[in-house]
């Protein structure tokens, strides 16, 4: 089914805000629905939280930046590490010819960097699908990202199916099943967004309470003590003048009037900022594999900044291996099987191998 048609069919979601009135019970229900393969509402919620939560947005940007700036290469298999029997049966020039074929296949992809970034987002969303778009000669020329809410499956491990209307609920048997020969698919068992959604909701509730606290106690209540012996017929005039002074926080009062304040809050330090900060730490811990607790610290300077950069570079290096494996199994294998049928694999795509080419 054409992706453009699918997107047109579910434009109703453009006006649906999943965060409006969201409760913890509803969030947990959506996460449980995801375990059954019902992803539409859950993935739409993931999208909203990625856009609205500052910490998650920063973690996402840092991880994507670290991955997408990596160069790619097509490498040849090192036969020195292969068994002697394999080396004896080697076809002369096979590795270089396979490397040339793969290099040509990747160089014709017009959005390789975007495709790599989309596969990296599976770490946040749980999965990512790229559909092959072919050129006039039948070769793959474009990897089209498939919006996550347009997919579902029957159960946790059922086949992937198109959710043409992005509807809620489970897949039906008559919903189109994806032909995985036309896709690159990356799945992640424990996506970051499952933790981020809960943390975001807790932050929102804490922020709401904090806003209420500030509204109640943020401006100390003021009272005017009128001068002694105010004539009874002047009390109303004095009171009006006092209320005007309090309301505008400026003005003059008759001699002898005093301003009295009331201590607004006597409960010690408020817990709101600490609670919100803890939720940020949960998101950063999930997004960095426990290597960082915060993205920035006061007085961090060059040393801590360098440590943060090293952390994201380390994450990118590890993730590059996983993304490379997706390309190797689901794209390289098809190219090599088509051009070198029956021959052993002697070349492969590698992201972040160094001395390679930009993904642009």
CSV table of C-alpha atoms in Angstrom, one decimal:
chain,number,residue,atom,x,y,z
A,1,UNK,CA,0.0,0.0,0.0
A,2,UNK,CA,1.3,3.5,-0.9
A,3,UNK,CA,2.6,5.4,2.1
A,4,UNK,CA,1.3,8.7,0.8
A,5,UNK,CA,-2.2,7.2,0.7
A,6,UNK,CA,-1.8,5.8,4.2
A,7,UNK,CA,-0.8,9.2,5.5
A,8,UNK,CA,-3.8,10.9,3.9
A,9,UNK,CA,-6.1,8.3,5.4
A,10,UNK,CA,-5.2,9.2,9.0
A,11,UNK,CA,-5.0,13.0,9.0
A,12,UNK,CA,-7.5,13.0,11.8
A,13,UNK,CA,-4.6,12.3,14.1
A,14,UNK,CA,-3.2,15.7,13.3
A,15,UNK,CA,-5.7,17.3,15.6
A,16,UNK,CA,-5.4,14.7,18.4
A,17,UNK,CA,-3.3,15.6,21.4
A,18,UNK,CA,-2.6,12.5,23.4
A,19,UNK,CA,-1.3,14.5,26.4
A,20,UNK,CA,-4.5,16.3,27.0
A,21,UNK,CA,-6.1,14.9,30.2
A,22,UNK,CA,-3.6,11.9,30.2
A,23,UNK,CA,-3.6,10.0,33.5
A,24,UNK,CA,-1.1,7.5,34.8
A,25,UNK,CA,-3.7,4.7,34.5
A,26,UNK,CA,-4.2,5.6,30.8
A,27,UNK,CA,-0.4,5.7,30.1
A,28,UNK,CA,0.0,2.3,31.7
A,29,UNK,CA,-2.9,0.9,29.7
A,30,UNK,CA,-1.3,2.2,26.4
A,31,UNK,CA,2.0,0.5,27.4
A,32,UNK,CA,0.2,-2.7,28.1
A,33,UNK,CA,-1.6,-2.4,24.7
A,34,UNK,CA,1.9,-2.1,23.1
A,35,UNK,CA,2.7,-5.6,24.5
A,36,UNK,CA,-0.3,-6.9,22.5
A,37,UNK,CA,0.9,-5.2,19.3
A,38,UNK,CA,-1.5,-2.3,19.5
A,39,UNK,CA,0.8,0.6,18.7
A,40,UNK,CA,-1.2,3.4,17.1
A,41,UNK,CA,-2.1,5.4,20.3
A,42,UNK,CA,1.1,4.5,22.1
A,43,UNK,CA,3.4,5.6,19.2
A,44,UNK,CA,1.4,8.9,18.9
A,45,UNK,CA,2.0,9.4,22.6
A,46,UNK,CA,5.7,8.7,22.2
A,47,UNK,CA,5.8,11.3,19.4
A,48,UNK,CA,4.1,13.9,21.7
A,49,UNK,CA,6.5,13.3,24.6
A,50,UNK,CA,9.5,13.4,22.3
A,51,UNK,CA,8.4,16.9,21.3
A,52,UNK,CA,7.3,18.2,24.7
A,53,UNK,CA,9.8,16.9,27.2
A,54,UNK,CA,13.0,19.0,27.1
A,55,UNK,CA,15.3,16.3,28.6
A,56,UNK,CA,14.1,13.6,26.3
A,57,UNK,CA,14.4,15.9,23.3
A,58,UNK,CA,18.0,16.7,24.3
A,59,UNK,CA,18.9,13.1,24.8
A,60,UNK,CA,17.4,12.2,21.4
A,61,UNK,CA,19.2,15.0,19.7
A,62,UNK,CA,22.6,14.1,21.2
A,63,UNK,CA,22.2,10.4,20.3
A,64,UNK,CA,21.1,11.1,16.8
A,65,UNK,CA,23.9,13.6,16.3
A,66,UNK,CA,26.5,11.1,17.4
A,67,UNK,CA,25.2,8.4,15.1
A,68,UNK,CA,24.4,10.3,12.0
A,69,UNK,CA,27.8,12.1,11.8
A,70,UNK,CA,29.5,8.7,11.5
A,71,UNK,CA,31.0,7.8,8.1
A,72,UNK,CA,30.2,4.6,6.4
A,73,UNK,CA,32.4,2.1,4.5
A,74,UNK,CA,32.1,-1.1,2.5
A,75,UNK,CA,34.8,-3.4,3.9
A,76,UNK,CA,36.2,-6.7,2.6
A,77,UNK,CA,36.2,-9.8,4.7
A,78,UNK,CA,39.7,-10.5,6.2
A,79,UNK,CA,40.5,-13.9,4.9
A,80,UNK,CA,43.4,-14.2,7.3
A,81,UNK,CA,40.9,-14.9,10.0
A,82,UNK,CA,39.0,-17.5,7.9
A,83,UNK,CA,39.7,-21.3,8.0
A,84,UNK,CA,42.4,-22.4,5.5
A,85,UNK,CA,39.8,-24.4,3.6
A,86,UNK,CA,37.9,-21.2,2.9
A,87,UNK,CA,41.0,-19.4,1.7
A,88,UNK,CA,41.9,-22.2,-0.7
A,89,UNK,CA,38.4,-22.1,-2.3
A,90,UNK,CA,38.4,-18.4,-2.6
A,91,UNK,CA,37.3,-16.9,-6.0
A,92,UNK,CA,40.0,-14.5,-7.2
A,93,UNK,CA,38.8,-10.9,-7.0
A,94,UNK,CA,35.4,-11.8,-5.4
A,95,UNK,CA,35.8,-9.5,-2.4
A,96,UNK,CA,36.7,-6.5,-4.4
A,97,UNK,CA,33.9,-7.0,-6.9
A,98,UNK,CA,31.3,-7.5,-4.1
A,99,UNK,CA,32.6,-4.4,-2.3
A,100,UNK,CA,32.3,-2.4,-5.5
A,101,UNK,CA,28.7,-3.6,-6.0
A,102,UNK,CA,27.7,-2.8,-2.5
A,103,UNK,CA,29.4,0.6,-2.7
A,104,UNK,CA,27.4,1.4,-5.8
A,105,UNK,CA,24.2,0.3,-4.2
A,106,UNK,CA,24.6,2.6,-1.2
A,107,UNK,CA,25.9,5.5,-3.2
A,108,UNK,CA,22.6,5.6,-5.1
A,109,UNK,CA,20.5,5.9,-2.0
A,110,UNK,CA,19.4,9.5,-1.8
A,111,UNK,CA,18.6,9.7,1.9
A,112,UNK,CA,21.1,7.4,3.6
A,113,UNK,CA,21.8,9.7,6.5
A,114,UNK,CA,18.1,10.1,7.2
A,115,UNK,CA,17.6,6.4,7.0
A,116,UNK,CA,20.4,5.7,9.5
A,117,UNK,CA,18.9,8.3,11.9
A,118,UNK,CA,15.4,6.7,11.6
A,119,UNK,CA,16.8,3.3,12.4
A,120,UNK,CA,18.6,4.9,15.4
A,121,UNK,CA,15.2,6.1,16.7
A,122,UNK,CA,14.1,2.5,17.3
A,123,UNK,CA,16.0,2.9,20.6
A,124,UNK,CA,13.3,5.4,21.6
A,125,UNK,CA,10.3,3.9,19.9
A,126,UNK,CA,10.9,0.2,20.0
A,127,UNK,CA,11.0,-0.3,16.2
A,128,UNK,CA,11.7,1.4,12.9
A,129,UNK,CA,10.7,0.4,9.4
A,130,UNK,CA,12.2,1.7,6.1
A,131,UNK,CA,10.4,0.8,2.9
A,132,UNK,CA,12.4,0.4,-0.3
A,133,UNK,CA,11.5,2.8,-3.1
A,134,UNK,CA,13.0,1.7,-6.4
A,135,UNK,CA,14.2,3.7,-9.4
A,136,UNK,CA,13.4,3.3,-13.0
A,137,UNK,CA,15.9,0.4,-13.4
A,138,UNK,CA,14.4,-1.5,-10.5
A,139,UNK,CA,17.2,-0.8,-8.0
A,140,UNK,CA,16.6,0.6,-4.6
A,141,UNK,CA,17.1,4.4,-4.7
A,142,UNK,CA,15.4,5.6,-1.5
A,143,UNK,CA,14.6,4.3,2.0
A,144,UNK,CA,11.2,5.7,3.0
A,145,UNK,CA,10.6,6.0,6.8
A,146,UNK,CA,7.3,4.5,7.8
A,147,UNK,CA,5.5,6.4,10.6
A,148,UNK,CA,5.3,4.0,13.6
A,149,UNK,CA,1.5,4.6,14.2
A,150,UNK,CA,0.8,3.1,10.8
A,151,UNK,CA,1.9,-0.4,12.0
A,152,UNK,CA,0.7,-3.0,14.3
A,153,UNK,CA,0.7,-6.8,14.8
A,154,UNK,CA,-1.3,-9.5,16.3
A,155,UNK,CA,0.4,-10.1,19.6
A,156,UNK,CA,3.9,-9.2,20.6
A,157,UNK,CA,5.6,-11.4,18.0
A,158,UNK,CA,3.0,-11.5,15.2
A,159,UNK,CA,3.8,-10.4,11.6
A,160,UNK,CA,3.9,-6.7,10.9
A,161,UNK,CA,0.7,-5.3,9.4
A,162,UNK,CA,-0.3,-2.0,7.9
A,163,UNK,CA,-2.6,0.1,10.1
A,164,UNK,CA,-4.1,2.1,7.2
A,165,UNK,CA,-6.4,4.2,9.3
A,166,UNK,CA,-4.0,4.4,12.3
A,167,UNK,CA,-6.9,3.1,14.3
A,168,UNK,CA,-6.8,2.0,17.9
A,169,UNK,CA,-7.0,-1.6,18.9
A,170,UNK,CA,-5.7,-4.9,17.6
A,171,UNK,CA,-4.8,-5.9,14.0
A,172,UNK,CA,-7.3,-7.9,12.0
A,173,UNK,CA,-6.5,-10.8,9.8
A,174,UNK,CA,-7.5,-8.9,6.7
A,175,UNK,CA,-5.1,-6.0,7.4
A,176,UNK,CA,-2.2,-6.0,4.8
A,177,UNK,CA,0.9,-7.9,6.0
A,178,UNK,CA,4.2,-6.3,5.2
A,179,UNK,CA,6.4,-8.0,2.7
A,180,UNK,CA,9.7,-7.8,4.6
A,181,UNK,CA,11.6,-8.3,1.3
A,182,UNK,CA,10.7,-4.6,0.7
A,183,UNK,CA,11.8,-3.3,4.1
A,184,UNK,CA,14.6,-2.7,6.5
A,185,UNK,CA,13.3,-3.4,10.1
A,186,UNK,CA,15.0,-2.7,13.4
A,187,UNK,CA,13.4,-3.8,16.7
A,188,UNK,CA,14.5,-2.9,20.2
A,189,UNK,CA,13.3,-4.8,23.2
A,190,UNK,CA,13.4,-2.1,25.8
A,191,UNK,CA,12.7,1.3,24.2
A,192,UNK,CA,13.7,4.5,26.1
A,193,UNK,CA,10.3,6.1,25.6
A,194,UNK,CA,8.6,3.5,27.9
A,195,UNK,CA,10.4,5.1,30.8
A,196,UNK,CA,10.3,8.6,29.4
A,197,UNK,CA,6.4,8.6,29.2
A,198,UNK,CA,6.1,7.7,32.9
A,199,UNK,CA,8.7,10.2,33.9
A,200,UNK,CA,7.1,12.9,31.8
A,201,UNK,CA,3.7,12.3,33.3
A,202,UNK,CA,5.1,12.4,36.8
A,203,UNK,CA,6.9,15.7,36.0
A,204,UNK,CA,3.7,17.2,34.6
A,205,UNK,CA,1.7,16.3,37.7
A,206,UNK,CA,4.5,17.7,39.9
A,207,UNK,CA,4.7,20.9,37.8
A,208,UNK,CA,0.9,21.3,38.1
A,209,UNK,CA,1.2,21.1,41.9
A,210,UNK,CA,4.1,23.5,41.9
A,211,UNK,CA,2.2,26.0,39.8
A,212,UNK,CA,-0.6,25.8,42.3
A,213,UNK,CA,1.8,26.3,45.2
A,214,UNK,CA,3.3,29.4,43.6
A,215,UNK,CA,-0.1,30.8,42.9
A,216,UNK,CA,-1.1,30.3,46.5
A,217,UNK,CA,2.2,31.2,48.3
A,218,UNK,CA,4.3,32.9,45.7
A,219,UNK,CA,3.2,36.5,46.6
A,220,UNK,CA,3.1,37.0,50.3
A,221,UNK,CA,-0.3,38.3,51.6
A,222,UNK,CA,-0.2,42.0,52.8
A,223,UNK,CA,-2.3,43.7,55.3
A,224,UNK,CA,-2.5,47.4,56.3
A,225,UNK,CA,-2.8,48.3,59.9
A,226,UNK,CA,-4.7,51.6,60.0
A,227,UNK,CA,-3.6,54.4,62.2
A,228,UNK,CA,-5.2,54.5,65.7
A,229,UNK,CA,-8.3,56.5,66.4
A,230,UNK,CA,-9.6,56.5,62.8
A,231,UNK,CA,-13.0,58.3,62.8
A,232,UNK,CA,-15.8,55.9,62.1
A,233,UNK,CA,-17.0,57.9,59.1
A,234,UNK,CA,-13.5,57.7,57.5
A,235,UNK,CA,-12.9,53.9,57.9
A,236,UNK,CA,-14.4,53.1,54.5
A,237,UNK,CA,-12.2,55.8,52.8
A,238,UNK,CA,-9.0,54.5,54.6
A,239,UNK,CA,-9.9,50.9,53.7
A,240,UNK,CA,-10.3,51.8,50.0
A,241,UNK,CA,-7.0,53.6,50.0
A,242,UNK,CA,-5.3,50.6,51.7
A,243,UNK,CA,-6.7,48.1,49.2
A,244,UNK,CA,-5.5,50.3,46.3
A,245,UNK,CA,-2.0,50.4,47.8
A,246,UNK,CA,-1.9,46.6,48.3
A,247,UNK,CA,-3.3,45.9,44.9
A,248,UNK,CA,-0.7,48.1,43.1
A,249,UNK,CA,2.1,47.4,45.7
A,250,UNK,CA,2.7,51.2,45.8
A,251,UNK,CA,1.1,54.4,47.1
A,252,UNK,CA,0.9,56.4,50.4
A,253,UNK,CA,-1.0,55.9,53.6
A,254,UNK,CA,-1.8,58.3,56.4
A,255,UNK,CA,0.7,58.7,59.2
A,256,UNK,CA,0.6,55.9,61.6
A,257,UNK,CA,-0.5,53.2,59.1
A,258,UNK,CA,1.7,50.0,59.1
A,259,UNK,CA,2.2,47.3,56.5
A,260,UNK,CA,1.9,43.8,57.9
A,261,UNK,CA,3.1,40.6,56.1
A,262,UNK,CA,2.3,36.9,56.8
A,263,UNK,CA,4.8,34.2,56.4
A,264,UNK,CA,3.4,32.3,53.4
A,265,UNK,CA,4.9,28.9,53.9
A,266,UNK,CA,6.5,27.3,56.9
A,267,UNK,CA,7.0,23.7,55.7
A,268,UNK,CA,10.7,24.1,54.8
A,269,UNK,CA,12.1,23.3,51.3
A,270,UNK,CA,9.4,22.4,48.8
A,271,UNK,CA,9.9,19.0,47.1
A,272,UNK,CA,8.8,19.9,43.6
A,273,UNK,CA,12.1,20.8,42.0
A,274,UNK,CA,13.8,17.7,43.5
A,275,UNK,CA,11.0,15.5,42.2
A,276,UNK,CA,11.2,17.0,38.7
A,277,UNK,CA,14.9,16.7,38.6
A,278,UNK,CA,14.7,13.0,39.6
A,279,UNK,CA,12.4,12.3,36.6
A,280,UNK,CA,15.0,14.1,34.4
A,281,UNK,CA,17.7,11.8,35.8
A,282,UNK,CA,15.5,8.7,35.0
A,283,UNK,CA,15.3,9.8,31.4
A,284,UNK,CA,19.0,10.5,31.1
A,285,UNK,CA,19.9,7.2,32.7
A,286,UNK,CA,17.6,5.3,30.3
A,287,UNK,CA,18.9,7.3,27.3
A,288,UNK,CA,22.6,6.8,28.1
A,289,UNK,CA,22.6,3.3,29.5
A,290,UNK,CA,23.3,4.5,33.0
A,291,UNK,CA,26.5,6.3,31.9
A,292,UNK,CA,25.1,9.8,32.8
A,293,UNK,CA,22.6,11.1,35.3
A,294,UNK,CA,22.3,14.7,33.9
A,295,UNK,CA,23.2,16.2,30.6
A,296,UNK,CA,24.7,19.4,32.1
A,297,UNK,CA,26.0,20.3,35.6
A,298,UNK,CA,26.9,23.6,37.1
A,299,UNK,CA,30.6,24.2,36.9
A,300,UNK,CA,31.1,21.2,34.7
A,301,UNK,CA,33.6,22.9,32.5
A,302,UNK,CA,35.7,21.2,29.8
A,303,UNK,CA,36.3,18.1,31.8
A,304,UNK,CA,32.7,17.1,32.4
A,305,UNK,CA,31.7,18.3,28.9
A,306,UNK,CA,34.4,16.0,27.4
A,307,UNK,CA,33.1,13.1,29.5
A,308,UNK,CA,29.6,13.7,28.2
A,309,UNK,CA,30.9,13.8,24.6
A,310,UNK,CA,32.8,10.6,25.1
A,311,UNK,CA,29.7,9.0,26.5
A,312,UNK,CA,27.6,9.8,23.5
A,313,UNK,CA,30.5,8.7,21.2
A,314,UNK,CA,30.7,5.4,23.0
A,315,UNK,CA,26.9,5.0,22.6
A,316,UNK,CA,27.1,5.8,18.9
A,317,UNK,CA,29.9,3.3,18.3
A,318,UNK,CA,27.8,0.5,19.9
A,319,UNK,CA,24.6,1.5,18.1
A,320,UNK,CA,26.5,1.7,14.8
A,321,UNK,CA,27.3,-1.9,15.0
A,322,UNK,CA,23.6,-2.8,15.5
A,323,UNK,CA,22.5,-0.6,12.7
A,324,UNK,CA,25.2,-2.0,10.4
A,325,UNK,CA,24.0,-5.5,11.1
A,326,UNK,CA,20.5,-4.5,10.0
A,327,UNK,CA,21.9,-3.2,6.7
A,328,UNK,CA,24.1,-6.3,6.3
A,329,UNK,CA,21.3,-8.9,6.8
A,330,UNK,CA,18.4,-7.1,5.2
A,331,UNK,CA,20.1,-5.1,2.3
A,332,UNK,CA,23.6,-6.3,1.6
A,333,UNK,CA,22.5,-9.9,1.5
A,334,UNK,CA,19.9,-9.2,-1.2
A,335,UNK,CA,22.3,-7.2,-3.3
A,336,UNK,CA,25.0,-9.9,-3.1
A,337,UNK,CA,22.5,-12.7,-3.7
A,338,UNK,CA,21.2,-11.0,-6.8
A,339,UNK,CA,24.6,-10.1,-8.3
A,340,UNK,CA,26.7,-13.0,-7.0
A,341,UNK,CA,24.3,-16.0,-6.6
A,342,UNK,CA,25.7,-18.9,-4.6
A,343,UNK,CA,29.0,-17.1,-3.8
A,344,UNK,CA,30.2,-16.6,-0.3
A,345,UNK,CA,29.9,-13.1,1.3
A,346,UNK,CA,33.2,-11.3,1.2
A,347,UNK,CA,32.1,-7.7,1.6
A,348,UNK,CA,29.8,-5.8,4.0
A,349,UNK,CA,28.5,-2.4,4.9
A,350,UNK,CA,29.9,-0.9,8.1
A,351,UNK,CA,28.8,2.3,9.8
A,352,UNK,CA,31.5,4.1,11.8
A,353,UNK,CA,34.3,2.1,10.5
A,354,UNK,CA,36.5,5.1,9.8
A,355,UNK,CA,38.1,6.3,6.6
A,356,UNK,CA,34.7,5.9,4.9
A,357,UNK,CA,32.2,8.2,3.2
A,358,UNK,CA,29.7,10.6,4.5
A,359,UNK,CA,26.1,9.4,4.6
A,360,UNK,CA,25.0,12.5,2.7
